[in-house]
Short mmCIF file of C-alpha atoms in Angstrom, two decimals:
data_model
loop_
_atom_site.label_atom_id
_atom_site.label_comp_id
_atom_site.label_asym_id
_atom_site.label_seq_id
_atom_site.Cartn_x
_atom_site.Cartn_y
_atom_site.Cartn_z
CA UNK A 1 108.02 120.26 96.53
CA UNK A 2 111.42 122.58 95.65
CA UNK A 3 114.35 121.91 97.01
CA UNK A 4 114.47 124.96 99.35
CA UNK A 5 111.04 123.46 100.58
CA UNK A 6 111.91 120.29 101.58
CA UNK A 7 115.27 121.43 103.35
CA UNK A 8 113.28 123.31 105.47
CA UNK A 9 110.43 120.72 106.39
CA UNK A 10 112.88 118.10 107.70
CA UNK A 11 116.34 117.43 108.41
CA UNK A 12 116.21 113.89 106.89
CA UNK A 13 115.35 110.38 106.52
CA UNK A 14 118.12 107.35 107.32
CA UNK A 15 116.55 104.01 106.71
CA UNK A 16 119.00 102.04 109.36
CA UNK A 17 118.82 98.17 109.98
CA UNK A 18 120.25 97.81 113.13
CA UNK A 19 120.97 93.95 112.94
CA UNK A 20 120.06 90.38 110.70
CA UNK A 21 119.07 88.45 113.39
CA UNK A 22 115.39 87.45 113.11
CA UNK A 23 113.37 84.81 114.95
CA UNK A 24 111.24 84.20 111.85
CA UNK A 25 112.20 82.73 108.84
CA UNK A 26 109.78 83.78 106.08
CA UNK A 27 109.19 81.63 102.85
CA UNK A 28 109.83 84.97 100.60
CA UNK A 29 112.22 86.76 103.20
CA UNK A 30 114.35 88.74 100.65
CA UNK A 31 117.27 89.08 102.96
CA UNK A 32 117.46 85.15 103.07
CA UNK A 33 117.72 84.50 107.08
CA UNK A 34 121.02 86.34 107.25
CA UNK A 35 123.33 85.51 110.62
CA UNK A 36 123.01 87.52 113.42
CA UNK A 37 125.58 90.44 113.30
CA UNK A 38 124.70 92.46 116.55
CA UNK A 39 127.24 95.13 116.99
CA UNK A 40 129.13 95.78 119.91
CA UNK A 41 128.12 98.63 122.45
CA UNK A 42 131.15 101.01 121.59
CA UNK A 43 129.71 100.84 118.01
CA UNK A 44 126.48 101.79 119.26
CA UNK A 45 128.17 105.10 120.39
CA UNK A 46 130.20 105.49 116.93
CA UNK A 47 126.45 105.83 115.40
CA UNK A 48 125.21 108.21 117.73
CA UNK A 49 128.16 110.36 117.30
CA UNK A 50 127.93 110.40 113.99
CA UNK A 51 124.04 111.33 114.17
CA UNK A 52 124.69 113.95 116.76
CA UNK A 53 126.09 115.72 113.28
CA UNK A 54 123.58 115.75 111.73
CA UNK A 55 121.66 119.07 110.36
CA UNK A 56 118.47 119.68 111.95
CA UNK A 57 116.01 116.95 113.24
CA UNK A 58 116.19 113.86 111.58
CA UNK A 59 113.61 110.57 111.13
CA UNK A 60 115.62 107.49 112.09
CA UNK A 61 113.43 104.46 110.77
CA UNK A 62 114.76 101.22 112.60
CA UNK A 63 114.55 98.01 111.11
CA UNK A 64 116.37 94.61 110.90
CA UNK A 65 116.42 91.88 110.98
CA UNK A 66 114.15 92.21 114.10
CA UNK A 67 115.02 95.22 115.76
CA UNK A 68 113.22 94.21 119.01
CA UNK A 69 115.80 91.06 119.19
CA UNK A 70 118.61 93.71 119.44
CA UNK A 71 119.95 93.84 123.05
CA UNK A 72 121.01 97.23 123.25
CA UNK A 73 117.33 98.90 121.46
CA UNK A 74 116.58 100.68 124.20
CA UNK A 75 119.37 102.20 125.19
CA UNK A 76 120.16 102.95 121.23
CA UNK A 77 116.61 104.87 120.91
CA UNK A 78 117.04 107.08 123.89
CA UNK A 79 120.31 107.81 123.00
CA UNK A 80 118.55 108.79 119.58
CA UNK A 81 116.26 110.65 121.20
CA UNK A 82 118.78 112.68 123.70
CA UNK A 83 119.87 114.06 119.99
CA UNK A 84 116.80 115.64 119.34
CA UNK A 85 115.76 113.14 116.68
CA UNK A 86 112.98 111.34 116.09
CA UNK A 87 112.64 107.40 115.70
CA UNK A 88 110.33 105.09 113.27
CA UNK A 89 110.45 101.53 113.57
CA UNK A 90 109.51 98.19 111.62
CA UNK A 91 108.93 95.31 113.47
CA UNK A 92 107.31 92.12 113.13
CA UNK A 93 105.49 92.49 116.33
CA UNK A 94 106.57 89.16 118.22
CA UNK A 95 107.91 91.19 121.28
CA UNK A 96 106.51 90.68 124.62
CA UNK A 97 104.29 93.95 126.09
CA UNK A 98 107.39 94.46 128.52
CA UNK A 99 109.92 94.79 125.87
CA UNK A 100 106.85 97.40 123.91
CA UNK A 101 106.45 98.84 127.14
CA UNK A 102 110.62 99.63 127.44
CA UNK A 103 110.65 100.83 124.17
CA UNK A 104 107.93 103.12 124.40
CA UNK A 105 109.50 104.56 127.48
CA UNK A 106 112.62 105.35 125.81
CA UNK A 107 111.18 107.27 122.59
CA UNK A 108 108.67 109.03 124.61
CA UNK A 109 107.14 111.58 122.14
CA UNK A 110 109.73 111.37 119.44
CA UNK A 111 108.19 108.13 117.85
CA UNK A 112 106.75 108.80 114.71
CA UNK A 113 105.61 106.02 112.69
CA UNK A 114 105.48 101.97 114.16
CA UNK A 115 105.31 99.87 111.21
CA UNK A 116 104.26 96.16 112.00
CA UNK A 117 104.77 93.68 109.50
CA UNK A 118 101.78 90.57 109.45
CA UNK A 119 103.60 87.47 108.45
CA UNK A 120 100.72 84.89 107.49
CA UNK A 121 103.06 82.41 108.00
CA UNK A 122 103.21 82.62 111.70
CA UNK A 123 99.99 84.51 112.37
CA UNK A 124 98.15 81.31 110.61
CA UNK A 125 94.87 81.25 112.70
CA UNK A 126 91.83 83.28 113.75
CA UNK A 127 92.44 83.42 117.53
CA UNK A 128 96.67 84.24 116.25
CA UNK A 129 95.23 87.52 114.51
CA UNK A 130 93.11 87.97 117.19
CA UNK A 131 95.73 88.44 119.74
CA UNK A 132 98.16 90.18 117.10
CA UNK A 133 95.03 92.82 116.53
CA UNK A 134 94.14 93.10 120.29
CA UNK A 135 98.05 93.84 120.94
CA UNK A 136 98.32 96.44 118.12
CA UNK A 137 95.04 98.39 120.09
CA UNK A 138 97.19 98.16 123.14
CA UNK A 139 99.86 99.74 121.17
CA UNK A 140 97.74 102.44 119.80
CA UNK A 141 96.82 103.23 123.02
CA UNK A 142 100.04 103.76 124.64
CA UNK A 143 101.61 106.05 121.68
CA UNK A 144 101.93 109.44 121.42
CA UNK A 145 98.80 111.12 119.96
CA UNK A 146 100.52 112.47 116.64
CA UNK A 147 102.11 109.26 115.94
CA UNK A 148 101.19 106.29 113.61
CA UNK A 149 100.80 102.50 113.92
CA UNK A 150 100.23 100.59 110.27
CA UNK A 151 100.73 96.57 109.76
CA UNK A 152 101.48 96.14 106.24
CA UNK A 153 101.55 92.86 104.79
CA UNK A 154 102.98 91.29 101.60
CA UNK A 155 101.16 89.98 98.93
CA UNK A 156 102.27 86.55 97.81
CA UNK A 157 100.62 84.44 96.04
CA UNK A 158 99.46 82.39 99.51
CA UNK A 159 98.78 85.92 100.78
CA UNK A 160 96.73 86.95 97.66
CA UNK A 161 93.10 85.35 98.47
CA UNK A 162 92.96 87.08 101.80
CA UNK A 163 94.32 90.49 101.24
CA UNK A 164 90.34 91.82 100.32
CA UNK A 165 89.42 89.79 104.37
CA UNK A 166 92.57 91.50 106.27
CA UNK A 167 92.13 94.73 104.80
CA UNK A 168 88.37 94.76 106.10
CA UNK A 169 89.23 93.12 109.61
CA UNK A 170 92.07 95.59 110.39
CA UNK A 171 89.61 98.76 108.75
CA UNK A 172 87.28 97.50 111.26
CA UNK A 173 89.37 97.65 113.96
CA UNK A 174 90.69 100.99 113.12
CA UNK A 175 94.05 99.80 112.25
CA UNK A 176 95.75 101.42 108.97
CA UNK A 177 96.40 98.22 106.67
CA UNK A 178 98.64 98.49 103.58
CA UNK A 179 100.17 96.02 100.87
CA UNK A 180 103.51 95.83 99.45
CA UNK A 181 104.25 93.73 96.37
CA UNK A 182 106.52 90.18 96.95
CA UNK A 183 110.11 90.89 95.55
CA UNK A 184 112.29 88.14 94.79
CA UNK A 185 115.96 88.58 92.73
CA UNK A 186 115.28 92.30 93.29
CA UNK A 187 112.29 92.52 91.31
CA UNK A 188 108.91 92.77 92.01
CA UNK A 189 107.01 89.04 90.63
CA UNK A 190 105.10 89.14 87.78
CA UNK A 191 101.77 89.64 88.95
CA UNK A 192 98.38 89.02 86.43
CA UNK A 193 96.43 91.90 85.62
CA UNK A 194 93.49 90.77 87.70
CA UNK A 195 96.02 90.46 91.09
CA UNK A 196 97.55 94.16 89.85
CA UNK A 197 93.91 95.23 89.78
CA UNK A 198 92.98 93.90 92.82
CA UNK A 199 96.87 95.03 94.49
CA UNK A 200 95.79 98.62 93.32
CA UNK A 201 91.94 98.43 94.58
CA UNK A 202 93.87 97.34 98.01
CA UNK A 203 95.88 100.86 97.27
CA UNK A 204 98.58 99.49 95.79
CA UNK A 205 102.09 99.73 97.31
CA UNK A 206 102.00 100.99 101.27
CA UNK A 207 98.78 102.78 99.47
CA UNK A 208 100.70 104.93 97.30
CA UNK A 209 98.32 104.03 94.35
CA UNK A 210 101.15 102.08 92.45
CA UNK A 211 102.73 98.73 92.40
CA UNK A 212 106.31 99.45 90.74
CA UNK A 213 108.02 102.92 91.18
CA UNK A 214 109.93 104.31 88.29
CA UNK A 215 111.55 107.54 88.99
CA UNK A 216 114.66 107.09 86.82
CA UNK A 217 116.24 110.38 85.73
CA UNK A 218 114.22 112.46 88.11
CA UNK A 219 115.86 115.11 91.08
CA UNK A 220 115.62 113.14 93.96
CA UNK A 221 116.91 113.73 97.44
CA UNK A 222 118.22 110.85 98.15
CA UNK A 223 121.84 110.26 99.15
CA UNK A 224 121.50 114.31 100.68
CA UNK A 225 118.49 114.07 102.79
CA UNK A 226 117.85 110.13 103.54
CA UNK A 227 120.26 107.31 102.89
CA UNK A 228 120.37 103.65 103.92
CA UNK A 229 122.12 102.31 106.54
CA UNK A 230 123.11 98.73 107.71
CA UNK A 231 124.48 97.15 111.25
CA UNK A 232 127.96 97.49 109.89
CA UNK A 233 127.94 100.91 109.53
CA UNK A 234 127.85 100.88 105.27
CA UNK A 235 125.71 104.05 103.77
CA UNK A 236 124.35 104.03 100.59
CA UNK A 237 121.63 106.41 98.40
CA UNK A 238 119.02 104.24 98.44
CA UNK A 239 117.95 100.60 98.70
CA UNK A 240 118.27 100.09 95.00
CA UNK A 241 121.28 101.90 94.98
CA UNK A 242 122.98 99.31 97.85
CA UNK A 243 121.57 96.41 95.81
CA UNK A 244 123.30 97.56 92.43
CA UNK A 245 126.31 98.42 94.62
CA UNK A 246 126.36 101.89 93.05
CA UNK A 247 126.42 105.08 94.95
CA UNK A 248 128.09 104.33 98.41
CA UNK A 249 128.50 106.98 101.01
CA UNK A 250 130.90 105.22 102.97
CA UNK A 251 130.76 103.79 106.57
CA UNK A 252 129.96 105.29 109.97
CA UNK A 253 132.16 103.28 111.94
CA UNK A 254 135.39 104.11 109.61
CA UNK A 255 134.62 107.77 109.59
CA UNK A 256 134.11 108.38 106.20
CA UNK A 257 130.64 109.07 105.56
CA UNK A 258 130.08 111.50 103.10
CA UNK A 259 126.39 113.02 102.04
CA UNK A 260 125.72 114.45 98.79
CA UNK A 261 125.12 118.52 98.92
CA UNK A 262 122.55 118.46 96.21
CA UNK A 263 119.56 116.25 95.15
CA UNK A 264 120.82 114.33 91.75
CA UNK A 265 118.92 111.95 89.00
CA UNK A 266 117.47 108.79 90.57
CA UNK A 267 119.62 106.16 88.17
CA UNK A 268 117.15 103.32 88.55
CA UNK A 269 114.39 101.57 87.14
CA UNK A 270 112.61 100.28 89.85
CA UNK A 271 111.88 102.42 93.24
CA UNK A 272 111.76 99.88 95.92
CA UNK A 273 111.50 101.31 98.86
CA UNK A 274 108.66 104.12 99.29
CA UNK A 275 110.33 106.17 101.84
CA UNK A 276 111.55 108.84 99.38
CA UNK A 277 108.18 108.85 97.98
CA UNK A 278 106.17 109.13 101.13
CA UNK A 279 108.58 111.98 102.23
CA UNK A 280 108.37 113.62 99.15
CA UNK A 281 111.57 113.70 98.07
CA UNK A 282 110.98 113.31 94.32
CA UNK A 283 111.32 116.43 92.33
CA UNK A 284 107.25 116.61 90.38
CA UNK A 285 108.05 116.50 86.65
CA UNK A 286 107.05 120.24 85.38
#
């Protein structure tokens, strides 16, 4: 896809974790159980004012922390929505059907993809995943008709014997299943080849065919047509670009984000987060 191309398919991408607090705490969480930092209402309405700037209709994925443990979500989404703009979401599914049902109400038609993450750790039985899969069919039946539902799960190396049984149980139950590799000190682990074969039979990452992304020196749009945001209101690129610290955009809340005009060279070796790739925002090497 050109340039010209992609401008016109879609206004943009933000990846935007609303908050850290979580009501898990995952053996291989890579943000490391970070405090709760829920923002203050007026905030809220900084980030919407800021969005309501934005060029043309633009995919805001939500994520946290746990996004459903934010106390203002709904009223954040439908302000998101009011915008014309659409809303994704990543959640690790432990809200109660009332608090689905409330969000549902307030994205209405403008929800595009629900991601729900499977955390073995806490859905550790056969009547657990049971109840987790019977509550994602509820979900799929209460979404819009052109939007998604997907649980992806992560393969660790407690995870890795049962990948080949959850991918068949969730196929079964029409439910989109995908892998993503375990990261720890911003790399992904050093997997065998027998667990990358098996990783890549599974689809590899979110079923892109590949375990590690490396798109260094190629056009990408990122930092013009998606960045990263966090609860604090700090932009940056990418997600490798806020781990390295490189790139910043500046912050919502002090005014002084700033968007590239132009897509520019990725400058890293490892692609972590497939957004970019799944939106096709890579420049194809001629």
């Amino acid at each position: 896809m050109n340039s010209k191309d992609f401008a016109e398919s879609l206004g943009g991408v933000i990846t935007w974790n609303i908050n850290t607090a979580c009501n898990y705490r995952c053996s291989y969480c890579t943000q490391r159980h970070l405090k709760d930092r829920t923002r203050r209402g007026g905030e809220i309405e900084a980030f919407l004012r800021t969005f309501a700037q934005l060029s043309g209709k633009w995919e805001i994925k939500l994520s946290g922390g746990e996004p459903f443990l934010h106390p203002q979500l709904t009223e954040l989404v439908a302000g998101i929505v009011s915008l014309g703009h659409y809303v994704s979401i990543v959640s690790n599914f432990s809200a109660t059907i009332s608090r689905l049902s409330s969000f549902l109400g307030a994205v209405g038609d403008h929800l595009k993809v629900f991601s729900i993450s499977l955390h073995r750790e806490y859905v550790n039985t056969e009547s657990a995943l049971l109840e987790f899969t019977n509550k994602i069919n509820w979900l799929q039946s209460h979404i819009p008709i052109h939007s998604s539902v997907n649980v992806t799960c992560v393969a660790t190396r407690d995870n890795l014997p049962h990948l080949v049984f959850l991918h068949n149980w969730f196929t079964s139950h029409q439910i989109t299943f995908k892998i993503q590799p375990e990261k720890q000190d911003r790399e992904v682990i050093k997997y065998s080849p027998e667990e990358e074969l098996l990783l890549k039979k599974l689809g590899g990452h979110n079923q892109l065919q590949e375990i590690v992304f490396n798109f260094k020196g190629r056009l990408c749009w990122a930092g013009s047509r998606y960045f990263t945001l966090d609860d604090r209101g700090e932009a940056w690129r990418c997600y490798p670009a806020r781990r390295y610290r490189k790139e910043y955009l500046g912050n919502i809340l002090a005014g002084s984000l700033q968007l590239f005009d132009t897509p520019r060279p990725c400058l890293y070796s490892y692609c972590n987060c497939t957004v970019p790739i799944e939106r096709n925002m890579m420049f194809i090497k001629e």
